[in-house]
């Protein structure tokens, strides 16, 4: 599947996993936290330890959908001078070493400022496969979806426990790649218990579409991941990984070790 | 003389500006809010209750006062002050919070949250919540908690919990971020009482609607006193609620100049200011396309103003539209000029304006001498200055 790109690469990844009776373990890190060279190493480690898709956060100054862990990661990344063009360049470098699907997770303003068409073109040229924009609901997304479609990249929408049936239909219709199902009411961050709303949401979305469903927000441990995995096509873990990065900022080998070990446990639990 | 229905479009767009750019979790809540707003503004019982609160509780109509000594001192246009500072709680913010908290009550919400900059919206929300017996929590940037300490105390005395926000720049922008995060987590039983005519649709329309009482009254009052429309109306611009409230009364009067006064801080050329319309570029922050202070990478810039209520990098989408269409003009007044505006109004009229409102006063002081004595200006005096005595004490020296 070396030659596939963008939406097609995401589709092939989910299809291949499904063929093996498996699910995707989707690992999130904030690009540039604490610097882009470390991000590159983290991505390769995560892949080696069993991640099937990488979500790279492009930091934004005002991340309203994020809890303190990812807010602070964005703060570190911005302080280190991380910008959207530099993240794209990092993906371009990574593409010499890996063909793992990479999706960017960001907010609308940095993309808008960069230019929607230019973003779709350059992201595709650098080897990005899809984009998740936390503050871009389905009805506002056409301006970005159109150029991304033309470049073959996926605009991956979110669905939430509050989404009405009409909204889920709209989201499913506009979905490319997969649907990011938000497991709970709240911002990103670790939770002691698994969200009770998740299963119901997955069922409601599943009833309307065959697009792969990935579940994220608040999934903090391998135990959580193992419980939710059978209900969906992919499990997203973010804050719990970012927390390990934050804990080991002054010891990079240990950071990579701990993130790697955690990823391995998550991959096994999701598989 | 004031009715809620009629002129309010609810499509969420003002030309290229506006929209609802929010996490999916909030989108259904905004749809619910819009439906409730349409239904309530069509409901005579809601109208009646809101209007009765404005008169019996908030003390409306607010006076349109001819500032004779100020006019004499400046030697030019006759200056009228729209005395929003005389409303209950001391600013225009009460017009909006009575409307929104009344909506919250009718929607059966169990809890109200709000953000606040200067603390005036926080106090006005705390007041309305006390009046309706709904628990209230207000997010306020840690820097503002410090410089508007009096308002923090007022909110607490009214039974509201004030939450100091220490993330980001610790001002209004970050208080809105934190309130939105709270709303995402508690959206099913919580009403977000937004304080300015910005944010995602339908807030710009809701807030303008509740604040439009200012312009509607001012128009009728000036016609009664002078028998004609003013040459210009002036209002300070933070997010845009007192400006849109005033402007909405005169939008269809092309002879009336609409002048919005932004916070120039240390001077727009220094980069330390909050003049989004004067120096910004369109982008998306807090749910709407609008003028925004941002860098080349789309990151939101830090802002500065001596007036906490203007210290915000964004602005409401309708004001952005009025700028691009040329219907309204926008200028910036520096901290120093605003302080001179406070002093001028205090010494000529015995009125201590809020630092926010003093920006509009200072702009009037610049313009009036250039104008003929038979021209008329209305300055929206959006709030009183009691909350600022601490800041002013430091400046008077
Ligand atoms: C007295 C006063 N005027 C003006 C403002 C600015 O807000 P807006 O632009 O929404 O009127 C504030 C905000 O706190 C205020 O307290």
XYZ file of C-alpha atoms and ligand atoms in Angstrom:
684
model
C 0.000 0.000 0.000
C 3.063 2.181 -0.427
C 1.563 4.033 -3.382
C -1.712 5.026 -1.706
C -2.171 8.540 -0.373
C -4.608 10.566 1.658
C -8.203 9.378 1.969
C -7.321 6.186 0.097
C -4.458 5.358 2.437
C -6.768 5.809 5.452
C -9.394 3.604 3.829
C -6.832 0.914 3.009
C -5.511 0.995 6.569
C -8.938 0.459 8.111
C -9.797 -2.176 5.510
C -6.587 -4.126 6.102
C -7.111 -4.075 9.891
C -10.699 -5.136 9.495
C -9.564 -8.030 7.297
C -7.444 -9.222 10.202
C -10.261 -8.692 12.677
C -8.375 -5.784 14.244
C -8.892 -2.167 15.073
C -6.697 0.886 14.633
C -4.735 2.279 17.547
C -4.531 5.995 16.766
C -1.842 7.855 18.699
C -1.873 11.627 19.193
C 1.095 13.869 19.903
C 1.339 17.643 19.632
C 3.847 18.494 16.909
C 6.763 20.513 18.231
C 6.326 19.401 21.843
C 8.996 19.972 22.957
C 10.557 20.293 19.482
C 9.954 18.917 15.996
C 12.977 16.605 16.009
C 11.547 14.868 19.081
C 8.161 14.708 17.361
C 9.788 12.900 14.441
C 11.353 10.354 16.787
C 8.093 9.950 18.700
C 6.165 9.224 15.501
C 8.645 6.551 14.468
C 8.579 5.030 17.965
C 4.787 5.012 18.033
C 4.700 3.286 14.657
C 7.300 0.720 15.732
C 5.309 -0.062 18.872
C 2.096 -0.708 17.006
C 0.225 2.546 16.255
C -1.704 2.250 12.992
C -2.438 5.957 12.483
C -0.682 9.057 13.834
C -2.525 12.240 14.760
C -0.214 15.244 14.808
C -1.526 18.251 16.669
C -0.744 21.587 15.037
C -0.610 23.950 18.022
C -3.048 26.860 18.306
C -2.919 29.654 20.868
C -6.561 29.197 21.923
C -7.426 25.490 21.953
C -10.995 25.576 23.317
C -11.595 21.848 22.829
C -8.531 20.826 24.814
C -7.946 20.217 28.480
C -4.864 21.333 30.423
C -2.521 18.518 29.256
C -2.822 19.322 25.548
C -3.132 23.074 26.198
C 0.246 22.961 27.891
C 1.720 20.856 25.092
C 0.510 23.455 22.577
C 2.086 26.151 24.744
C 5.438 24.338 24.714
C 5.250 23.758 20.968
C 4.441 27.409 20.236
C 7.209 28.569 22.557
C 9.586 26.375 20.540
C 8.535 28.222 17.371
C 6.328 25.505 15.864
C 4.258 26.684 12.898
C 2.033 24.947 10.370
C 4.681 25.174 7.588
C 7.256 23.603 9.927
C 4.865 20.784 10.826
C 4.282 20.135 7.123
C 8.043 20.037 6.603
C 8.338 17.508 9.439
C 5.747 15.287 7.767
C 7.676 15.586 4.499
C 10.822 14.365 6.273
C 8.900 11.563 7.976
C 7.664 10.352 4.622
C 11.232 9.234 3.782
C 11.026 6.864 6.732
C 7.417 5.801 7.125
C 4.185 5.341 5.240
C 1.971 5.273 8.344
C -1.169 7.377 7.815
C -0.700 10.838 9.325
C -3.582 13.178 10.048
C -3.227 16.694 11.382
C -5.439 17.824 14.238
C -5.803 21.553 14.612
C -8.140 24.546 14.829
C -9.516 26.498 11.914
C -7.647 29.793 12.153
C -4.090 28.566 11.452
C -5.382 26.727 8.359
C -7.474 29.693 7.238
C -4.515 32.048 7.618
C -2.290 29.674 5.632
C -4.906 29.586 2.869
C -7.371 26.735 2.380
C -6.323 25.751 -1.168
C -2.655 26.255 -0.497
C -2.991 24.113 2.618
C -4.676 21.285 0.703
C -1.963 21.384 -1.968
C 1.035 21.595 0.332
C -0.298 19.124 2.883
C -0.815 16.609 0.072
C 2.646 17.280 -1.336
C 4.196 16.689 2.110
C 2.397 13.380 2.608
C -0.368 14.343 5.030
C -3.409 12.058 4.664
C -6.175 13.861 6.474
C -7.156 16.744 8.711
C -9.319 17.086 11.797
C -10.353 20.633 12.679
C -11.722 20.805 16.213
C -13.805 23.947 15.709
C -15.137 23.258 12.210
C -18.604 21.679 12.363
C -19.974 19.971 9.254
C -21.927 22.946 7.899
C -18.921 25.286 8.014
C -16.526 22.797 6.432
C -17.231 23.033 2.701
C -14.603 25.717 2.087
C -11.876 23.378 3.299
C -13.432 20.063 2.251
C -13.542 21.002 -1.413
C -9.810 21.683 -1.891
C -8.954 18.700 0.323
C -11.159 16.472 -1.832
C -9.370 17.757 -4.908
C -6.021 16.889 -3.331
C -7.308 13.492 -2.211
C -7.048 14.332 1.488
C -9.688 13.539 4.070
C -11.523 16.131 6.143
C -12.367 13.957 9.130
C -15.431 15.207 10.999
C -16.305 14.850 14.669
C -19.522 13.492 16.116
C -20.486 14.115 19.742
C -22.894 12.614 22.257
C -25.027 15.731 21.799
C -25.239 15.364 17.999
C -28.858 14.969 16.908
C -29.878 12.298 14.362
C -30.108 15.001 11.662
C -26.623 16.188 12.494
C -25.214 12.669 12.473
C -26.716 12.172 9.024
C -25.061 15.390 7.830
C -21.739 14.441 9.421
C -21.843 10.961 7.862
C -22.608 12.439 4.470
C -19.650 14.817 4.639
C -17.261 12.352 6.271
C -14.005 11.307 4.602
C -11.501 8.805 6.050
C -13.217 8.159 9.353
C -15.500 9.814 11.864
C -13.937 10.972 15.103
C -16.514 10.049 17.740
C -16.128 12.156 20.854
C -16.734 9.774 23.709
C -17.903 12.274 26.296
C -19.122 15.780 27.036
C -15.993 17.731 27.731
C -12.549 18.655 26.546
C -9.625 16.335 25.888
C -7.930 14.952 28.959
C -7.474 11.872 31.054
C -10.404 10.456 33.013
C -10.460 7.906 35.802
C -13.501 6.119 34.407
C -14.635 5.252 30.949
C -17.295 7.539 29.502
C -20.796 6.061 29.713
C -22.049 7.885 26.578
C -19.594 6.305 24.163
C -21.353 3.061 23.278
C -24.649 4.811 22.588
C -22.987 7.337 20.297
C -21.115 4.661 18.363
C -24.354 2.754 17.857
C -26.181 5.835 16.636
C -23.448 6.717 14.140
C -22.979 3.128 13.043
C -26.656 2.925 12.174
C -26.164 5.692 9.598
C -22.856 4.982 7.897
C -20.211 2.437 6.968
C -17.386 4.946 7.365
C -14.881 3.732 10.001
C -15.546 5.081 13.492
C -12.725 6.040 15.815
C -13.414 6.799 19.455
C -11.451 9.406 21.364
C -11.417 11.782 24.382
C -10.666 10.510 27.856
C -9.322 7.077 26.957
C -6.404 6.969 29.344
C -5.279 3.381 29.931
C -4.830 0.092 28.113
C -7.727 -1.252 30.189
C -10.015 1.506 28.871
C -8.802 0.861 25.343
C -9.498 -2.864 25.597
C -13.063 -2.251 26.753
C -14.018 0.229 24.031
C -12.116 -1.354 21.148
C -14.722 -4.010 20.233
C -17.333 -1.254 19.749
C -15.445 0.745 17.108
C -12.875 0.647 14.299
C -10.230 2.715 16.012
C -9.252 3.989 19.445
C -7.621 7.406 19.845
C -5.311 8.117 22.778
C -3.899 11.606 23.230
C -3.552 13.220 26.634
C -2.212 10.077 28.307
C 0.651 9.969 25.773
C 1.254 13.710 25.948
C 1.448 13.424 29.716
C 4.352 10.985 29.393
C 6.087 13.469 27.097
C 5.535 16.274 29.599
C 6.877 14.129 32.419
C 10.126 13.389 30.593
C 10.942 16.712 28.969
C 14.530 16.691 30.204
C 15.216 13.046 29.407
C 14.535 12.185 25.813
C 15.642 8.515 25.847
C 13.374 7.873 28.812
C 10.542 9.781 27.092
C 10.814 7.562 24.026
C 11.048 4.432 26.207
C 7.993 5.267 28.261
C 5.915 6.410 25.297
C 6.993 3.290 23.398
C 6.075 0.939 26.220
C 2.696 2.617 26.696
C 2.012 2.495 22.956
C 2.840 -1.183 22.895
C 0.367 -1.862 25.701
C -2.316 0.226 23.978
C -1.756 -1.457 20.628
C -2.069 -4.870 22.244
C -5.238 -3.816 24.070
C -6.853 -2.350 20.951
C -5.755 -5.091 18.526
C -41.319 52.460 22.198
C -39.035 49.441 22.080
C -40.002 46.027 20.749
C -37.878 42.966 20.287
C -39.154 41.633 17.002
C -38.756 42.704 13.408
C -35.348 43.765 12.224
C -33.367 40.773 13.428
C -32.001 38.410 10.812
C -30.959 35.064 12.152
C -28.944 33.447 9.391
C -25.701 33.857 11.308
C -23.867 35.650 8.497
C -23.063 39.289 8.076
C -21.614 39.262 4.562
C -18.379 37.265 4.808
C -18.416 37.437 8.615
C -20.058 35.426 11.380
C -20.977 31.737 11.353
C -20.667 29.158 14.101
C -17.175 27.660 14.282
C -17.427 25.576 17.426
C -16.722 22.001 18.496
C -19.496 19.647 17.385
C -20.546 19.099 21.005
C -21.731 22.728 21.202
C -23.402 22.927 17.824
C -26.694 21.344 18.948
C -26.748 23.691 21.957
C -26.421 26.683 19.648
C -29.261 25.329 17.525
C -31.378 24.921 20.657
C -30.498 28.471 21.692
C -31.465 29.870 18.309
C -34.785 28.040 18.344
C -35.509 29.274 21.866
C -34.584 32.807 20.902
C -36.854 32.822 17.857
C -39.693 31.421 19.873
C -39.283 33.741 22.858
C -38.857 36.937 20.880
C -42.123 36.065 19.117
C -43.822 35.435 22.429
C -45.675 38.499 23.788
C -45.335 37.168 27.342
C -41.542 37.010 27.038
C -41.435 40.474 25.512
C -43.572 41.865 28.253
C -41.518 40.290 31.015
C -38.229 41.463 29.471
C -39.456 45.013 28.919
C -40.861 45.186 32.403
C -37.526 44.051 33.833
C -35.770 46.767 31.839
C -38.001 49.473 33.265
C -38.914 48.262 36.742
C -35.631 46.587 37.618
C -32.846 48.069 35.483
C -34.280 51.600 35.564
C -34.757 52.168 31.860
C -35.105 54.194 29.786
C -31.659 55.582 30.435
C -31.349 59.339 30.101
C -30.087 61.121 27.026
C -28.260 63.953 28.718
C -27.007 67.149 27.090
C -23.481 67.667 28.396
C -23.491 71.474 28.384
C -20.208 72.183 30.154
C -18.396 69.530 28.126
C -19.850 71.036 24.958
C -18.785 74.533 26.023
C -15.319 73.365 26.959
C -14.794 71.690 23.587
C -16.431 74.447 21.579
C -18.129 72.626 18.731
C -20.781 69.975 18.305
C -23.434 69.615 21.003
C -22.661 66.441 22.885
C -25.309 64.186 24.319
C -24.486 61.304 26.617
C -26.563 58.137 26.557
C -26.422 57.347 30.255
C -26.060 53.558 30.336
C -23.908 54.160 33.413
C -27.106 54.950 35.322
C -28.593 51.496 34.760
C -28.754 49.101 37.663
C -25.260 47.570 38.130
C -23.682 50.536 36.340
C -23.385 49.597 32.699
C -25.210 48.529 29.550
C -24.414 44.894 30.302
C -27.596 44.443 32.373
C -29.793 44.838 29.237
C -28.321 41.676 27.770
C -28.075 39.587 30.932
C -31.709 40.178 31.896
C -32.688 38.922 28.448
C -30.391 35.915 28.399
C -30.982 34.796 31.977
C -34.717 35.109 31.384
C -34.188 32.789 28.411
C -32.168 30.411 30.606
C -34.990 30.293 33.115
C -37.602 29.599 30.473
C -35.408 26.927 28.904
C -35.224 25.217 32.289
C -31.439 25.460 32.573
C -30.049 24.627 35.997
C -26.923 26.702 35.875
C -25.559 29.806 34.164
C -21.945 30.475 33.251
C -20.363 33.619 31.848
C -17.016 35.167 31.016
C -16.103 38.662 32.035
C -13.343 41.152 31.302
C -13.964 44.343 33.226
C -16.311 42.445 35.489
C -19.365 44.431 34.388
C -20.844 41.555 32.423
C -19.994 39.239 35.304
C -21.743 41.513 37.789
C -24.732 41.915 35.472
C -24.979 38.133 35.017
C -24.572 37.517 38.751
C -27.327 40.069 39.356
C -29.775 38.516 36.916
C -29.013 35.045 38.305
C -29.624 36.212 41.863
C -32.893 37.752 40.697
C -34.034 34.491 39.086
C -32.482 32.193 41.673
C -30.179 30.353 39.259
C -26.651 29.297 40.337
C -23.957 31.213 38.453
C -20.246 30.836 37.813
C -18.129 33.464 36.094
C -14.756 32.992 34.422
C -12.396 35.951 34.655
C -8.766 36.285 33.608
C -6.410 36.364 36.581
C -5.049 39.742 35.461
C -8.578 41.171 35.374
C -9.407 39.645 38.776
C -6.630 41.806 40.084
C -7.345 45.064 38.274
C -11.153 44.868 38.699
C -11.142 43.615 42.278
C -14.241 45.607 43.218
C -16.336 43.753 40.669
C -15.024 40.391 41.870
C -16.292 41.238 45.312
C -19.651 42.384 43.951
C -20.117 39.101 42.093
C -19.246 37.127 45.200
C -21.696 39.155 47.290
C -24.358 38.304 44.712
C -23.728 34.626 45.287
C -21.681 33.962 42.148
C -18.541 31.896 42.094
C -15.701 33.721 40.339
C -13.132 31.451 38.722
C -9.755 33.069 38.011
C -8.338 31.901 34.679
C -4.577 31.515 34.647
C -4.102 30.113 31.145
C -2.855 32.103 28.145
C -2.828 35.872 28.519
C -5.021 35.744 31.665
C -7.522 38.235 30.219
C -10.947 38.198 28.532
C -9.913 35.958 25.615
C -8.807 33.231 28.007
C -11.893 33.654 30.177
C -13.993 32.945 27.051
C -11.850 29.877 26.247
C -12.403 28.542 29.742
C -16.137 29.279 29.718
C -16.440 27.434 26.386
C -14.585 24.441 27.859
C -16.975 24.459 30.804
C -19.937 24.667 28.436
C -18.668 21.724 26.375
C -18.573 19.647 29.552
C -21.934 20.763 30.965
C -23.857 21.712 27.872
C -27.016 19.798 28.723
C -28.017 21.742 31.823
C -25.919 24.904 31.532
C -26.759 28.203 29.825
C -23.781 30.204 28.591
C -24.646 33.875 29.061
C -22.316 35.491 26.532
C -21.429 39.103 27.251
C -20.859 40.767 23.936
C -22.147 40.854 20.359
C -19.450 38.409 19.230
C -18.975 34.648 19.459
C -20.718 31.967 17.415
C -24.152 32.423 15.889
C -26.705 33.107 17.371
C -24.931 35.148 20.088
C -24.148 38.214 17.948
C -27.842 38.456 17.024
C -29.108 37.726 20.540
C -26.851 40.235 22.241
C -27.508 42.921 19.642
C -31.213 42.320 20.015
C -31.209 42.776 23.778
C -28.860 45.781 23.526
C -30.778 47.426 20.687
C -32.881 49.126 23.353
C -29.991 51.620 23.642
C -30.196 52.826 20.051
C -33.974 52.668 19.900
C -34.264 54.895 22.962
C -31.487 57.237 21.886
C -33.092 57.786 18.483
C -36.484 58.607 19.976
C -34.931 60.810 22.663
C -32.827 62.909 20.306
C -35.802 63.387 17.997
C -37.810 64.583 20.961
C -35.114 66.926 22.281
C -33.660 68.260 19.048
C -36.270 67.439 16.450
C -33.644 65.800 14.285
C -31.185 62.952 14.057
C -27.599 63.291 15.324
C -24.692 63.757 12.935
C -22.814 60.907 14.561
C -23.132 58.341 17.330
C -20.036 57.085 19.122
C -19.419 53.962 21.165
C -16.389 52.134 22.463
C -15.754 48.676 21.010
C -14.638 45.705 23.047
C -16.570 42.824 21.535
C -19.187 45.244 20.296
C -22.311 44.995 22.436
C -22.720 48.631 23.439
C -21.680 49.726 19.954
C -24.116 47.392 18.172
C -26.792 48.345 20.699
C -26.371 52.007 19.810
C -25.693 51.540 16.075
C -28.698 49.301 15.505
C -30.986 52.269 16.195
C -29.409 54.282 13.381
C -28.432 51.664 10.784
C -31.109 52.784 8.379
C -30.398 56.469 8.828
C -27.606 57.033 6.271
C -27.016 60.609 7.438
C -25.911 59.388 10.877
C -22.222 58.472 11.084
C -21.576 55.376 13.183
C -18.227 55.645 14.933
C -16.679 52.778 16.865
C -13.778 53.561 19.170
C -11.261 50.825 19.818
C -8.574 50.530 22.463
C -5.316 51.911 21.102
C -3.372 50.960 24.244
C 0.157 52.374 23.993
C -0.558 53.334 20.367
C -1.536 51.127 17.434
C 1.984 51.527 15.980
C 3.534 49.986 19.134
C 1.707 46.676 18.747
C 0.482 46.974 22.352
C -3.233 47.594 21.806
C -6.579 45.865 21.259
C -7.678 47.560 18.052
C -8.916 44.519 16.104
C -10.859 46.417 13.448
C -8.212 49.096 12.989
C -5.194 46.784 12.822
C -6.493 43.209 12.473
C -7.036 40.674 9.702
C -10.185 38.525 9.301
C -9.948 35.097 10.906
C -11.803 32.769 13.273
C -11.680 33.058 17.043
C -14.438 32.104 19.477
C -16.765 30.838 16.828
C -17.046 33.524 14.168
C -15.225 34.954 11.175
C -14.308 38.487 12.129
C -11.416 40.929 12.324
C -8.775 39.518 14.594
C -5.364 40.426 15.966
C -3.264 37.508 14.782
C 0.220 36.763 13.535
C 1.268 35.370 10.143
C 0.700 31.819 11.399
C -2.841 32.463 12.562
C -1.947 32.492 16.258
C -3.880 35.021 18.322
C -1.780 37.948 19.508
C -1.586 39.208 23.059
C -3.443 42.479 23.560
C -3.230 45.447 25.830
C -5.619 48.091 27.040
C -5.940 50.029 30.262
C -9.643 49.147 29.976
C -10.122 45.483 30.822
C -13.427 45.387 28.940
C -11.740 46.352 25.671
C -8.701 44.112 26.115
C -9.736 41.510 23.540
C -8.166 40.506 20.181
C -11.483 39.919 18.396
C -14.703 41.796 17.706
C -18.278 40.977 16.781
C -18.907 39.920 13.159
C -21.524 42.544 12.410
C -19.056 45.316 13.234
C -16.570 43.696 10.831
C -19.284 43.750 8.210
C -20.110 47.401 8.928
C -16.422 48.244 8.561
C -16.053 46.521 5.193
C -19.312 47.926 3.865
C -18.184 51.384 4.915
C -21.332 52.024 6.949
C -19.369 52.446 10.179
C -15.966 54.002 10.899
C -13.486 52.749 13.439
C -10.681 54.572 15.205
C -8.400 53.877 18.119
C -7.907 55.940 21.268
C -4.810 55.362 23.404
C -4.724 54.615 27.139
C -3.411 58.118 27.724
C -6.191 59.758 25.730
C -8.779 57.621 27.516
C -7.432 58.765 30.878
C -7.719 62.357 29.712
C -11.285 61.529 28.685
C -12.042 60.351 32.230
C -10.643 63.542 33.691
C -12.434 65.771 31.194
C -15.837 64.252 31.861
C -15.299 64.108 35.609
C -14.304 67.783 35.825
C -16.802 69.259 33.360
C -19.865 67.158 34.115
C -19.283 65.455 37.453
C -19.514 62.069 35.764
C -16.817 59.460 36.284
C -17.006 57.183 33.234
C -15.740 53.637 32.962
C -12.336 53.474 31.294
C -14.012 51.659 28.398
C -16.580 54.420 27.861
C -13.858 57.058 28.278
C -12.488 55.925 24.909
C -15.691 57.126 23.248
C -15.604 60.348 25.275
C -12.014 60.973 24.180
C -12.941 60.478 20.531
C -15.837 62.915 20.912
C -13.421 65.399 22.461
C -11.240 65.095 19.368
C -14.086 65.476 16.901
C -16.402 67.997 18.487
C -14.164 71.086 18.120
C -13.869 70.303 14.380
C -17.655 70.428 14.017
C -20.081 73.320 13.855
C -22.059 74.236 16.993
C -25.316 73.149 15.400
C -24.105 69.594 14.872
C -25.036 66.821 17.272
C -23.054 63.943 18.730
C -24.337 61.133 20.902
C -21.737 59.344 22.997
C -22.741 56.014 24.445
C -21.625 56.262 28.045
C -21.605 52.498 28.470
C -20.639 52.370 32.140
C -19.604 54.178 35.264
C -16.078 54.402 36.556
C -16.364 53.163 40.123
C -14.781 49.848 39.176
C -11.724 51.668 37.857
C -10.798 53.852 40.826
C -8.003 51.452 41.684
C -6.447 51.758 38.206
C -7.137 55.503 38.137
C -5.491 56.044 41.534
C -2.289 54.617 40.089
C -2.470 56.971 37.109
C -3.499 60.189 38.877
C -0.401 59.764 41.079
C -18.579 49.809 30.713
C -18.189 48.939 29.571
N -18.233 49.435 28.332
C -17.880 48.699 27.267
C -17.420 47.416 27.403
C -16.994 46.674 26.171
O -17.852 45.665 25.769
P -18.771 45.801 24.491
O -17.898 46.120 23.332
O -19.408 44.455 24.383
O -19.747 46.859 24.748
C -17.376 46.837 28.675
C -16.920 45.456 28.842
O -16.702 44.949 29.876
C -17.768 47.633 29.785
O -17.716 47.134 31.028
